[in-house]
XYZ file of C-alpha atoms in Angstrom:
709
model
C -15.578 -164.408 68.297
C -16.361 -164.555 64.603
C -14.357 -162.638 62.004
C -14.693 -158.855 62.189
C -14.423 -157.076 58.839
C -15.539 -153.854 57.175
C -14.647 -150.180 57.282
C -15.858 -149.554 60.797
C -14.137 -150.103 64.109
C -14.653 -152.312 67.128
C -15.883 -150.814 70.418
C -16.102 -152.696 73.698
C -18.537 -150.916 76.084
C -19.827 -153.146 78.889
C -18.041 -154.438 81.953
C -17.681 -157.985 80.721
C -14.903 -159.713 78.773
C -14.803 -160.036 74.990
C -12.431 -162.709 73.665
C -11.047 -162.227 70.129
C -9.638 -165.462 68.732
C -9.922 -165.064 64.963
C -6.800 -164.693 62.870
C -8.832 -163.128 60.075
C -10.152 -159.915 61.598
C -9.730 -157.198 58.986
C -11.779 -154.198 60.039
C -10.369 -150.767 59.264
C -11.434 -148.563 62.148
C -10.126 -148.041 65.655
C -10.344 -150.637 68.364
C -11.854 -148.920 71.418
C -12.138 -150.469 74.853
C -14.406 -148.127 76.784
C -15.135 -150.553 79.613
C -14.530 -154.124 80.650
C -11.878 -156.341 79.111
C -10.913 -157.170 75.552
C -8.903 -160.392 75.692
C -6.616 -161.451 72.882
C -6.640 -165.054 71.773
C -4.723 -164.698 68.506
C -1.741 -162.617 67.375
C -3.808 -161.187 64.499
C -6.951 -160.510 66.472
C -6.522 -156.713 66.171
C -5.615 -155.591 62.634
C -2.572 -153.317 62.231
C -0.620 -151.685 59.464
C -1.678 -149.469 56.579
C -5.373 -148.669 56.418
C -6.062 -149.926 59.933
C -7.005 -148.007 63.027
C -5.371 -147.348 66.370
C -6.237 -148.853 69.750
C -7.899 -146.808 72.496
C -7.748 -148.471 75.908
C -9.862 -146.972 78.682
C -10.777 -150.380 80.018
C -8.431 -153.380 79.945
C -6.610 -154.948 77.029
C -5.531 -158.421 78.172
C -2.894 -159.921 75.911
C -2.971 -163.089 78.038
C 0.008 -165.086 76.743
C -0.311 -163.839 73.150
C 2.157 -161.548 71.396
C 0.353 -158.890 69.409
C 1.163 -155.836 67.299
C -1.017 -152.732 67.080
C -0.808 -149.289 65.535
C -0.949 -146.367 67.963
C -1.982 -146.801 71.632
C -3.993 -144.172 73.536
C -6.327 -143.952 76.507
C -5.942 -144.230 80.264
C -6.750 -147.865 80.878
C -4.692 -151.006 81.416
C -2.707 -153.219 79.087
C -2.093 -156.467 80.942
C -0.124 -159.587 80.237
C -1.556 -162.299 82.434
C 0.544 -165.294 81.440
C 3.556 -166.417 79.452
C 6.121 -164.099 77.873
C 4.207 -162.150 75.232
C 5.598 -159.170 73.292
C 3.319 -156.146 73.005
C 4.377 -154.206 69.890
C 3.052 -150.673 69.383
C 3.519 -148.021 66.692
C 2.904 -149.997 63.518
C 1.899 -147.970 60.465
C 4.181 -145.231 61.865
C 1.451 -144.173 64.283
C 1.993 -141.473 66.923
C -0.182 -141.661 70.067
C -0.086 -140.974 73.827
C -1.108 -143.550 76.436
C -1.576 -142.362 80.011
C -2.656 -145.691 81.422
C -0.540 -148.570 82.713
C 1.178 -151.418 80.895
C 1.750 -154.253 83.343
C 1.884 -158.013 83.734
C -0.287 -159.444 86.478
C 1.334 -162.781 85.805
C 4.005 -163.882 83.377
C 6.425 -161.417 81.801
C 5.262 -158.861 79.242
C 7.815 -157.157 76.966
C 7.262 -153.948 74.999
C 8.438 -153.281 71.446
C 8.197 -149.890 69.733
C 7.783 -150.279 65.961
C 7.318 -147.770 63.147
C 8.745 -144.303 62.652
C 6.155 -142.452 64.732
C 6.245 -141.449 68.413
C 4.517 -143.448 71.131
C 4.324 -141.522 74.401
C 3.814 -143.285 77.738
C 2.612 -140.986 80.531
C 1.675 -143.558 83.139
C 3.574 -145.513 85.772
C 4.111 -148.712 83.810
C 5.123 -151.833 85.705
C 5.675 -154.563 83.100
C 8.802 -156.575 83.912
C 9.972 -157.797 80.525
C 12.356 -156.020 78.175
C 11.778 -152.783 76.273
C 12.990 -152.646 72.681
C 12.779 -149.433 70.682
C 13.161 -150.874 67.195
C 12.202 -147.744 65.259
C 10.837 -144.263 65.726
C 10.558 -142.796 69.219
C 9.378 -144.092 72.561
C 8.796 -141.066 74.777
C 8.110 -140.884 78.501
C 5.742 -138.111 79.512
C 6.278 -136.052 82.649
C 4.678 -138.755 84.777
C 5.751 -141.698 82.683
C 7.996 -144.487 83.931
C 9.114 -147.998 83.047
C 10.741 -148.783 86.355
C 10.422 -152.578 86.273
C 11.609 -153.333 82.739
C 14.844 -155.315 82.826
C 16.505 -154.137 79.619
C 16.015 -151.066 77.453
C 17.431 -151.636 73.965
C 17.558 -148.544 71.744
C 18.217 -149.875 68.245
C 20.267 -147.817 65.782
C 18.159 -145.043 64.274
C 15.575 -145.202 67.084
C 15.099 -142.727 69.954
C 14.280 -143.005 73.650
C 12.921 -139.552 74.541
C 13.084 -138.772 78.274
C 13.287 -135.009 77.882
C 10.028 -134.383 79.766
C 11.442 -135.305 83.168
C 14.766 -137.089 82.627
C 15.293 -140.772 83.303
C 17.056 -142.704 86.024
C 18.152 -146.213 85.139
C 17.340 -148.539 88.008
C 19.823 -150.691 89.839
C 18.622 -153.873 88.135
C 18.194 -152.357 84.687
C 20.391 -152.453 81.585
C 20.407 -149.750 78.904
C 21.969 -150.812 75.625
C 22.000 -150.216 71.882
C 23.335 -147.752 69.350
C 20.378 -145.405 69.104
C 19.721 -141.990 70.645
C 18.567 -140.975 74.115
C 17.081 -137.480 74.257
C 17.105 -135.847 77.677
C 19.081 -136.096 80.873
C 20.083 -139.615 81.872
C 21.194 -140.892 85.270
C 21.914 -144.379 86.483
C 22.010 -146.148 89.831
C 24.319 -148.480 91.682
C 23.940 -151.828 89.947
C 22.882 -150.318 86.603
C 24.517 -151.496 83.383
C 24.989 -149.325 80.310
C 26.076 -151.330 77.255
C 26.558 -149.072 74.223
C 26.535 -150.537 70.739
C 24.995 -153.490 69.014
C 28.027 -155.726 68.911
C 30.131 -152.608 68.232
C 28.407 -149.235 67.980
C 27.680 -145.813 69.476
C 24.991 -144.888 71.990
C 24.212 -141.164 71.873
C 22.882 -139.227 74.865
C 21.522 -135.866 73.746
C 21.620 -134.356 77.198
C 23.560 -134.793 80.428
C 24.803 -138.134 81.743
C 25.226 -138.662 85.487
C 26.917 -141.832 86.734
C 26.030 -142.860 90.278
C 28.948 -145.135 91.099
C 28.596 -148.834 91.708
C 27.375 -149.009 88.114
C 28.942 -150.624 85.053
C 29.549 -149.504 81.477
C 30.185 -152.501 79.263
C 32.301 -152.247 76.096
C 32.967 -154.453 73.098
C 35.972 -153.928 70.820
C 36.197 -154.814 67.145
C 39.154 -154.967 64.795
C 39.147 -151.214 64.116
C 36.295 -149.709 66.184
C 34.822 -150.069 69.640
C 31.665 -149.199 71.542
C 31.352 -145.555 72.506
C 28.972 -143.222 74.323
C 28.489 -139.719 72.954
C 27.234 -137.175 75.479
C 26.207 -133.814 74.035
C 25.845 -132.283 77.492
C 27.850 -132.799 80.684
C 29.308 -136.020 82.060
C 29.275 -136.189 85.848
C 30.587 -139.323 87.560
C 30.246 -139.759 91.319
C 31.640 -142.708 93.179
C 33.336 -145.377 91.097
C 31.978 -146.617 87.785
C 33.264 -149.926 86.444
C 34.459 -150.036 82.837
C 33.989 -153.652 81.799
C 36.068 -154.775 78.815
C 33.525 -157.374 77.790
C 34.827 -158.339 74.331
C 38.453 -157.830 73.282
C 39.417 -156.983 69.706
C 40.476 -159.887 67.505
C 44.229 -160.135 67.829
C 44.175 -158.398 71.195
C 44.518 -154.769 72.200
C 46.984 -152.581 70.335
C 48.952 -150.096 72.364
C 47.370 -146.677 72.178
C 44.150 -144.890 73.127
C 40.604 -146.158 72.667
C 37.817 -143.568 72.977
C 35.115 -144.695 75.428
C 33.047 -141.537 75.999
C 32.926 -138.286 74.013
C 31.674 -135.251 75.944
C 30.688 -131.973 74.305
C 29.847 -130.234 77.603
C 31.703 -130.320 80.890
C 33.801 -133.369 81.682
C 33.479 -133.507 85.442
C 35.152 -135.759 87.977
C 38.406 -137.480 87.117
C 39.833 -140.727 85.827
C 39.843 -141.910 89.441
C 36.043 -142.229 89.176
C 36.535 -145.277 86.943
C 37.934 -148.750 87.445
C 38.543 -151.463 84.846
C 37.461 -155.104 84.777
C 37.682 -157.686 82.020
C 41.348 -157.180 81.264
C 42.651 -160.002 79.080
C 44.388 -162.882 80.791
C 47.199 -163.502 80.211
C 48.375 -160.005 79.363
C 51.621 -158.082 79.338
C 49.834 -154.784 78.781
C 48.724 -152.014 81.119
C 45.173 -150.616 81.048
C 44.289 -147.187 82.425
C 41.450 -144.683 82.181
C 42.597 -141.167 81.276
C 40.817 -137.869 80.667
C 41.534 -135.927 77.493
C 40.283 -132.395 78.124
C 42.373 -130.736 75.400
C 40.462 -132.153 72.450
C 37.045 -131.173 71.137
C 34.940 -132.983 72.137
C 36.565 -134.010 75.398
C 37.141 -137.715 75.865
C 37.323 -140.478 78.408
C 39.970 -142.841 77.047
C 41.133 -146.372 77.631
C 44.911 -146.150 77.430
C 46.726 -149.378 76.600
C 50.491 -149.444 76.965
C 53.508 -151.668 77.337
C 53.272 -155.320 76.706
C 55.173 -155.705 73.442
C 57.650 -158.573 73.744
C 60.357 -160.136 71.632
C 59.344 -163.771 71.232
C 61.235 -166.771 69.885
C 59.315 -169.676 68.337
C 59.527 -172.646 70.727
C 56.592 -174.806 69.736
C 54.714 -177.496 71.590
C 52.586 -177.776 68.434
C 52.423 -175.982 65.092
C 49.818 -173.339 65.970
C 50.637 -169.654 65.600
C 47.552 -168.022 67.115
C 46.727 -164.944 69.177
C 46.779 -164.964 73.007
C 46.104 -168.691 73.218
C 48.928 -171.163 72.704
C 52.211 -171.114 74.629
C 54.418 -171.754 71.605
C 56.895 -168.967 72.295
C 59.731 -168.071 74.616
C 59.786 -164.635 76.180
C 63.296 -164.697 77.542
C 63.359 -168.012 79.404
C 59.601 -168.173 80.033
C 56.884 -169.738 77.906
C 54.464 -167.155 76.558
C 51.606 -166.597 74.141
C 51.712 -164.316 71.126
C 50.087 -160.879 71.137
C 49.711 -158.734 68.048
C 52.541 -156.175 67.830
C 55.033 -158.650 69.338
C 58.363 -159.000 67.541
C 58.741 -162.654 66.581
C 61.796 -164.688 65.592
C 62.197 -168.175 64.175
C 65.559 -169.818 64.857
C 67.192 -173.221 64.464
C 65.870 -174.268 67.873
C 62.245 -174.280 66.737
C 62.716 -175.358 63.142
C 61.513 -178.913 63.700
C 57.904 -177.681 63.774
C 56.917 -174.957 61.330
C 54.047 -172.610 62.223
C 50.526 -173.017 60.887
C 48.682 -169.695 60.663
C 44.904 -170.110 60.614
C 44.038 -166.595 61.769
C 45.228 -163.049 61.123
C 48.405 -162.147 62.979
C 49.850 -158.622 63.032
C 53.325 -158.797 64.563
C 55.636 -155.849 65.008
C 58.305 -157.678 63.024
C 59.038 -161.161 61.683
C 62.602 -162.488 61.510
C 63.553 -165.958 60.284
C 67.163 -166.617 61.283
C 67.772 -170.301 60.738
C 70.060 -172.596 58.816
C 67.190 -175.082 58.729
C 64.028 -174.869 56.619
C 60.760 -173.277 57.724
C 57.293 -173.322 56.133
C 54.600 -170.729 56.861
C 51.287 -172.390 55.977
C 47.593 -172.255 56.864
C 44.507 -170.322 55.807
C 45.397 -167.239 57.855
C 47.755 -164.392 57.034
C 50.434 -162.037 58.287
C 48.953 -158.557 58.321
C 49.541 -154.992 59.464
C 52.508 -152.706 59.000
C 55.104 -155.333 59.787
C 57.922 -156.423 57.535
C 59.610 -159.797 57.136
C 63.351 -160.439 57.329
C 65.019 -163.651 56.135
C 68.505 -164.310 57.535
C 70.920 -167.258 57.709
C 71.353 -170.014 55.138
C 68.088 -171.926 55.435
C 65.021 -171.768 53.199
C 61.778 -170.122 54.282
C 58.795 -171.199 52.190
C 55.724 -168.987 52.507
C 52.387 -170.522 51.512
C 50.067 -167.974 53.161
C 48.632 -165.061 51.188
C 49.624 -162.090 53.315
C 48.724 -158.410 53.335
C 51.449 -156.925 55.511
C 52.730 -153.623 54.144
C 56.304 -153.496 55.406
C 59.617 -154.393 53.771
C 60.530 -157.935 52.766
C 64.299 -158.203 53.282
C 66.391 -161.252 52.355
C 69.948 -161.152 53.646
C 70.667 -164.865 53.763
C 69.393 -168.179 52.480
C 66.271 -168.436 50.348
C 62.760 -167.042 50.590
C 60.607 -169.304 48.411
C 57.157 -168.223 47.177
C 54.718 -169.327 44.497
C 52.480 -166.259 44.537
C 53.539 -162.740 43.585
C 51.248 -159.844 42.715
C 51.398 -156.164 41.882
C 52.128 -153.689 44.626
C 49.138 -153.107 46.879
C 47.708 -156.591 46.317
C 48.040 -159.449 48.791
C 50.680 -162.051 47.977
C 53.140 -164.330 49.699
C 55.369 -161.276 50.303
C 52.490 -159.088 51.499
C 50.893 -156.131 49.767
C 53.433 -153.353 50.129
C 53.566 -150.852 47.297
C 55.709 -151.588 44.269
C 58.417 -149.168 45.432
C 61.852 -150.715 45.002
C 62.594 -150.160 48.689
C 59.933 -152.681 49.740
C 61.901 -155.736 48.551
C 65.541 -155.783 49.653
C 68.065 -158.392 48.519
C 71.374 -158.270 50.351
C 73.019 -161.661 50.196
C 69.883 -163.799 49.881
C 67.708 -165.421 47.223
C 64.102 -164.792 46.263
C 62.866 -168.021 44.697
C 59.705 -168.110 42.593
C 58.119 -171.536 42.111
C 54.736 -170.556 40.667
C 53.311 -170.350 37.143
C 54.059 -167.557 34.673
C 53.459 -164.267 36.490
C 53.971 -160.546 36.012
C 54.457 -158.081 38.853
C 55.256 -154.382 39.020
C 57.520 -154.935 41.999
C 61.172 -154.032 41.771
C 63.875 -154.489 44.386
C 66.793 -152.832 46.108
C 70.167 -154.588 46.019
C 72.451 -154.172 49.010
C 76.226 -154.403 48.978
C 76.067 -158.211 49.020
C 73.743 -158.297 46.041
C 70.888 -160.686 45.533
C 69.707 -163.705 43.589
C 66.457 -164.269 41.702
C 65.549 -167.910 41.153
C 62.788 -168.822 38.699
C 62.785 -172.518 39.371
C 60.420 -173.977 36.757
C 61.520 -174.175 33.138
C 57.865 -173.691 32.164
C 57.524 -170.380 34.012
C 58.345 -166.779 33.215
C 58.552 -164.175 35.950
C 58.291 -160.622 34.613
C 59.435 -157.756 36.825
C 58.329 -154.365 35.524
C 59.506 -152.461 38.577
C 62.974 -150.986 38.935
C 65.845 -152.901 40.492
C 68.075 -150.316 42.116
C 71.183 -150.226 44.254
C 74.150 -147.962 44.800
C 76.348 -150.155 46.998
C 77.953 -152.237 44.261
C 75.775 -155.269 44.858
C 74.936 -157.314 41.809
C 72.054 -159.433 40.554
C 72.338 -163.176 39.917
C 69.801 -165.184 37.900
C 69.474 -168.909 38.671
C 66.818 -171.540 38.058
C 65.615 -173.108 34.816
C 62.811 -170.612 34.222
C 62.775 -167.238 32.491
C 63.354 -163.951 34.282
C 62.033 -161.070 32.174
C 63.231 -157.618 33.183
C 61.053 -154.872 31.730
C 61.800 -152.044 34.157
C 64.462 -149.366 34.014
C 67.023 -150.965 36.312
C 69.825 -148.810 37.690
C 71.758 -151.003 40.123
C 75.494 -150.491 39.828
C 76.698 -154.030 40.448
C 77.393 -156.908 38.090
C 74.758 -159.148 36.527
C 75.308 -162.906 36.423
C 73.093 -165.361 34.530
C 73.912 -168.844 35.763
C 70.876 -170.796 34.557
C 67.680 -170.456 32.590
C 66.879 -167.476 30.391
C 67.221 -163.785 31.168
C 65.043 -161.633 28.918
C 65.111 -157.894 28.379
C 61.816 -156.364 27.293
C 60.038 -153.050 27.565
C 62.407 -150.631 29.294
C 64.422 -153.464 30.779
C 68.155 -153.299 31.354
C 70.933 -155.028 33.281
C 71.866 -152.052 35.414
C 75.234 -150.415 34.826
C 77.760 -153.123 35.726
C 79.234 -155.924 33.601
C 77.098 -158.911 32.594
C 78.366 -162.484 32.827
C 76.125 -164.824 30.887
C 76.671 -168.526 31.446
C 73.264 -169.534 30.095
C 70.984 -167.557 27.747
C 69.940 -163.953 27.185
C 67.042 -162.874 24.968
C 66.428 -159.317 23.843
C 62.938 -158.194 22.838
C 62.376 -154.742 21.334
C 64.720 -151.873 20.544
C 67.482 -151.614 23.112
C 71.045 -150.444 23.650
C 73.184 -152.605 25.901
C 76.206 -150.622 27.046
C 77.382 -153.218 29.550
C 80.557 -155.200 29.069
C 79.458 -158.760 28.243
C 81.271 -161.859 29.487
C 80.660 -165.588 29.723
C 79.961 -168.431 27.309
C 76.179 -168.135 27.207
C 74.203 -167.390 24.083
C 72.646 -164.048 23.165
C 69.539 -163.818 20.969
C 67.697 -160.848 19.509
C 64.104 -161.635 18.555
C 62.127 -160.163 15.659
C 60.630 -157.264 17.640
C 63.441 -154.724 17.529
C 67.091 -153.824 17.079
C 69.740 -154.662 19.655
C 72.640 -152.221 19.845
C 75.825 -153.420 21.541
C 77.965 -150.478 22.617
C 79.880 -151.836 25.588
C 83.643 -151.873 25.786
C 85.864 -154.575 27.191
C 83.495 -157.440 26.413
C 84.978 -160.934 26.436
C 81.912 -163.112 26.002
C 82.429 -166.281 24.010
C 78.893 -167.453 23.409
C 77.116 -167.434 20.042
C 74.734 -164.701 18.927
C 71.513 -165.146 16.990
C 69.719 -162.250 15.290
C 66.177 -163.045 14.184
C 65.031 -159.729 12.818
C 63.165 -157.553 12.320
C 63.110 -156.241 8.768
C 65.226 -153.071 8.561
C 66.572 -153.938 12.012
C 68.516 -156.563 13.879
C 71.961 -155.916 15.370
C 74.014 -152.733 15.604
C 77.631 -152.958 16.784
C 79.061 -149.605 17.860
C 82.190 -150.706 19.729
C 85.109 -152.710 18.413
C 85.111 -154.832 21.572
C 81.341 -155.165 21.878
C 81.390 -158.652 20.315
C 84.131 -159.835 22.658
C 85.221 -163.327 21.639
C 81.886 -164.228 20.100
C 82.478 -167.192 17.766
C 79.534 -166.509 15.486
C 76.732 -164.107 14.715
C 73.882 -165.899 12.981
C 71.435 -163.618 11.188
C 68.109 -165.103 10.136
C 65.975 -163.276 7.601
C 62.541 -164.860 7.462
C 60.523 -162.082 5.780
C 60.026 -162.016 2.019
C 60.372 -158.722 0.166
C 62.387 -156.843 -2.355
C 64.021 -154.531 0.163
C 64.741 -154.312 3.835
C 65.920 -157.453 5.504
C 67.542 -158.212 8.794
C 70.636 -156.090 9.224
C 73.951 -156.159 11.002
C 75.124 -152.557 11.187
C 78.673 -151.521 12.081
C 78.596 -147.982 13.385
C 81.257 -145.432 14.262
C 84.513 -146.964 13.017
C 84.098 -150.475 14.338
C 86.551 -153.289 13.692
C 85.135 -156.682 14.643
C 87.088 -159.652 16.042
C 88.883 -161.859 13.545
C 87.407 -164.964 15.101
C 83.758 -163.958 14.761
C 81.988 -165.635 11.854
C 78.985 -163.906 10.330
C 76.373 -166.405 9.170
C 73.677 -164.914 6.947
C 70.649 -167.179 6.534
C 68.191 -166.119 3.832
C 65.025 -168.155 3.970
C 63.583 -167.027 0.623
C 64.733 -166.729 -2.962
C 66.105 -163.525 -4.452
C 62.953 -161.674 -3.504
C 64.484 -161.116 -0.064
C 67.944 -159.839 0.811
C 70.236 -159.944 3.822
C 72.123 -156.769 4.668
C 75.499 -156.056 6.197
C 75.478 -152.285 6.325
C 77.997 -149.805 7.614
C 76.891 -146.778 9.575
C 76.847 -143.518 7.681
C 79.656 -140.950 8.006
C 83.359 -140.890 7.209
C 84.194 -143.868 9.367
C 85.895 -147.021 8.191
C 84.048 -150.036 9.571
C 85.682 -153.419 9.232
C 84.322 -156.946 9.420
C 87.368 -159.141 9.995
C 85.923 -162.617 10.335
C 84.624 -164.996 7.694
C 81.115 -164.644 6.262
C 78.886 -167.545 5.279
C 75.736 -166.955 3.226
C 73.114 -169.704 3.368
C 69.831 -170.095 1.531
C 68.745 -168.884 -1.881
C 68.309 -165.231 -1.064
C 70.538 -162.235 -1.559
C 73.179 -160.855 0.796
C 73.600 -157.117 0.450
C 76.695 -155.183 1.543
C 76.731 -151.425 1.723
C 78.692 -148.523 3.142
C 77.197 -145.293 4.378
C 77.703 -142.084 2.435
C 81.335 -141.020 2.696
C 82.249 -144.065 4.689
C 84.188 -147.234 4.002
C 83.112 -150.786 4.693
C 85.986 -153.227 4.618
C 85.327 -156.965 4.579
C 88.577 -158.747 5.396
C 87.153 -162.194 5.900
C 86.458 -164.716 3.199
C 82.879 -164.839 1.879
C 81.406 -168.170 0.897
C 78.036 -169.651 0.061
C 77.347 -173.353 -0.370
C 73.884 -172.531 -1.763
C 72.410 -170.451 -4.554
C 72.622 -167.264 -2.541
C 73.772 -164.101 -4.286
C 75.811 -161.092 -3.194
C 74.867 -157.480 -3.837
C 76.810 -154.270 -3.189
C 74.901 -150.987 -2.958
C 74.699 -147.602 -1.203
C 76.987 -144.643 -1.815
C 79.929 -145.557 0.367
C 83.076 -147.455 -0.561
C 83.041 -151.220 -0.079
C 86.358 -153.088 0.045
C 86.303 -156.883 -0.221
C 89.797 -157.950 0.884
C 89.144 -161.648 1.267
C 88.188 -164.409 -1.111
C 84.614 -164.591 -2.406
C 83.229 -168.002 -3.313
C 79.555 -167.987 -4.398
C 77.324 -170.267 -6.401
C 75.753 -167.201 -8.045
C 76.223 -163.425 -8.156
C 73.803 -160.524 -8.162
């Protein structure tokens, strides 16, 4: 036929056949088949959508082998598919209509699709044998309506299959699936399949559900959810219904209860009315159906129990996967890994390290080997597990993990190149930054990555722990608290910098064997003695009350004043004080400087007052062998200060003093106090010496200067 256009409709009246083949028909009115046959030869032969009419079939609408979409369908005639596998889509433009005729397929297989948000009611005995898809809106069956021969009824999420007029019985060769809503009482037959969800989802039955026995309900399980059926009325099973576990969750089933059916009305029958197929193979777990009648709503549950094993890595290859590869020993028998298993890595399996290319969620991970292991791959260790490193070997972790349990190192070395703040994935998981989530008790945490800051702290056990920043180019800053009450100490090794900026309270000793240990922010060395065999840098204002030992150097930068108040110090390394103006070094204990050979004070800021200071406070008498070196970088515009703390104390500097540069060295005692300088004072440069403040200054040694001030 030619193109049909205009605001009117198309009416077929006589007993003959009218063939519509144009793809450009655009008329706006209804399509009415009063008699005879209207045959479709093109998918766009009948216009649909906004501004278009509905279709009234009192004769025959022959789709032949052509898929077609229409707005609403009414009348009492026949819709026939006579060849092929066409899809007949009704309800476009959100139309709502009632059709009391028959949709069938004389030949071929016709499928029905309900589109649009309206309601299409079918009141006839339809016999088409293709699928039925309710994509949107409502497909309703009137009191005499049926779709007995359709193979599959798919109720898409948000759509409704309304059978409230007379209820609906699913035939023995039919499948009902989807995550939409069924309104009315639903029954099935022996051989029926109900498959809730679309992948994983919920099929809601607003009414009663009766299960005939010999039927199957098919379930898929995701990582955190699974298919469910919600029944707002009663559930009545008779005979035995098969629960088919069609798709297992990734990583396998976790012990516990999975809700299969929620029932708001009466939960009739018993768990004995159900049997289970599709259990995973191999499996160490038990699977049972149980009734929960104490909750609201009541539930039919899949109960998974048992099955957790303690496995030892015994690889035939490097793959650590889930329920696939027999790379483990369960006692003396080869086994596969299931999530929640407790896994161990020992010397026996250390020749082949595991590659993790999926997500594994073990109950625990223990590496107890004198030989090295490497955890690599693009997967991760996840879940609530922790990781324990034992024995003398090194475990290198190269996977970015999000497990939330404790990382405990009680032997050997755990080596990582990625650390993050608490709650973010890293090589040691994503546990919170609480100190309890990293435990060092005889082992080493080695960091091999670039400069990094983390708010993690740690807990030190009785055997203490070691932090290794291996690269000289890297700084690892820990702003969390390192704690411990068992006497265990902290050891710093590696050529890099370890910056402690948290308020650390561990009660053991601190040992710096290599690299640089820096105190910044609120950082401290705990409460025990500090042995420095390398270098310590202080940044900011800080009081160090620890006894200091060792031959390593101690430097205060230009950002604050370092106060040494510890007693019993014996350290023999040099000190350098680089500022700031009006600050520098305060010594408040006569033994705080230990056996320090020299304190070098560098004043690099020009000005008429201020300067970098060494302050003796509280009646201090310094070691005879400690030389004070005052370096003034500028001419007389800038002075260096050696001040005594205020009060009635007598503070004594006993060692020699050397003044370098062309600036001015100022000596002063606090009001009412006495500053005694017993050492000789010398200057090989044009530096000058100045005495001021209201206290008494006693120079008991020789003074040899190139100039005076």
